[in-house]
Amino acid sequence: MNDLSIAQRIRQALGQLLGEQIDAIGPADSFRDFLGERFDSLMAVEVITAIEGAFDIEVDYLSDDVRFWFETLEKMARFVEQKQEDQLTLRGAP
């Protein structure tokens, strides 16, 4: 089991996309506000793909409110936590 928190693992995954800039983004900072024009639709998809890969989850672009959940690191962590709980429930874990 990985000892890193969900938030730390998100930072690690996104660090490969954003480099050292990820260290300057606070938990509640909006990616769009912080990165400006750099955070375009392609970057948004890259962020989502990185999170999917890091946590072995699947984001449904139609039913998951990606504009809301992928706005800040804090919201991403809550989203991942909910997805992981859903996976446990579907697998029948206690």
Short mmCIF file of C-alpha atoms in Angstrom, two decimals, residues 1 7 10 41 45 58 77 89:
data_model
loop_
_atom_site.label_atom_id
_atom_site.label_comp_id
_atom_site.label_asym_id
_atom_site.label_seq_id
_atom_site.Cartn_x
_atom_site.Cartn_y
_atom_site.Cartn_z
CA MET A 1 0.00 0.00 0.00
CA ALA A 7 -3.43 14.80 -2.61
CA ILE A 10 -2.18 13.84 -7.42
CA SER A 41 -8.99 21.89 -23.20
CA VAL A 45 -7.74 16.18 -20.83
CA GLU A 58 -12.16 5.92 -15.05
CA ALA A 77 -8.71 14.56 -4.21
CA THR A 89 -18.60 -0.90 -3.10
#
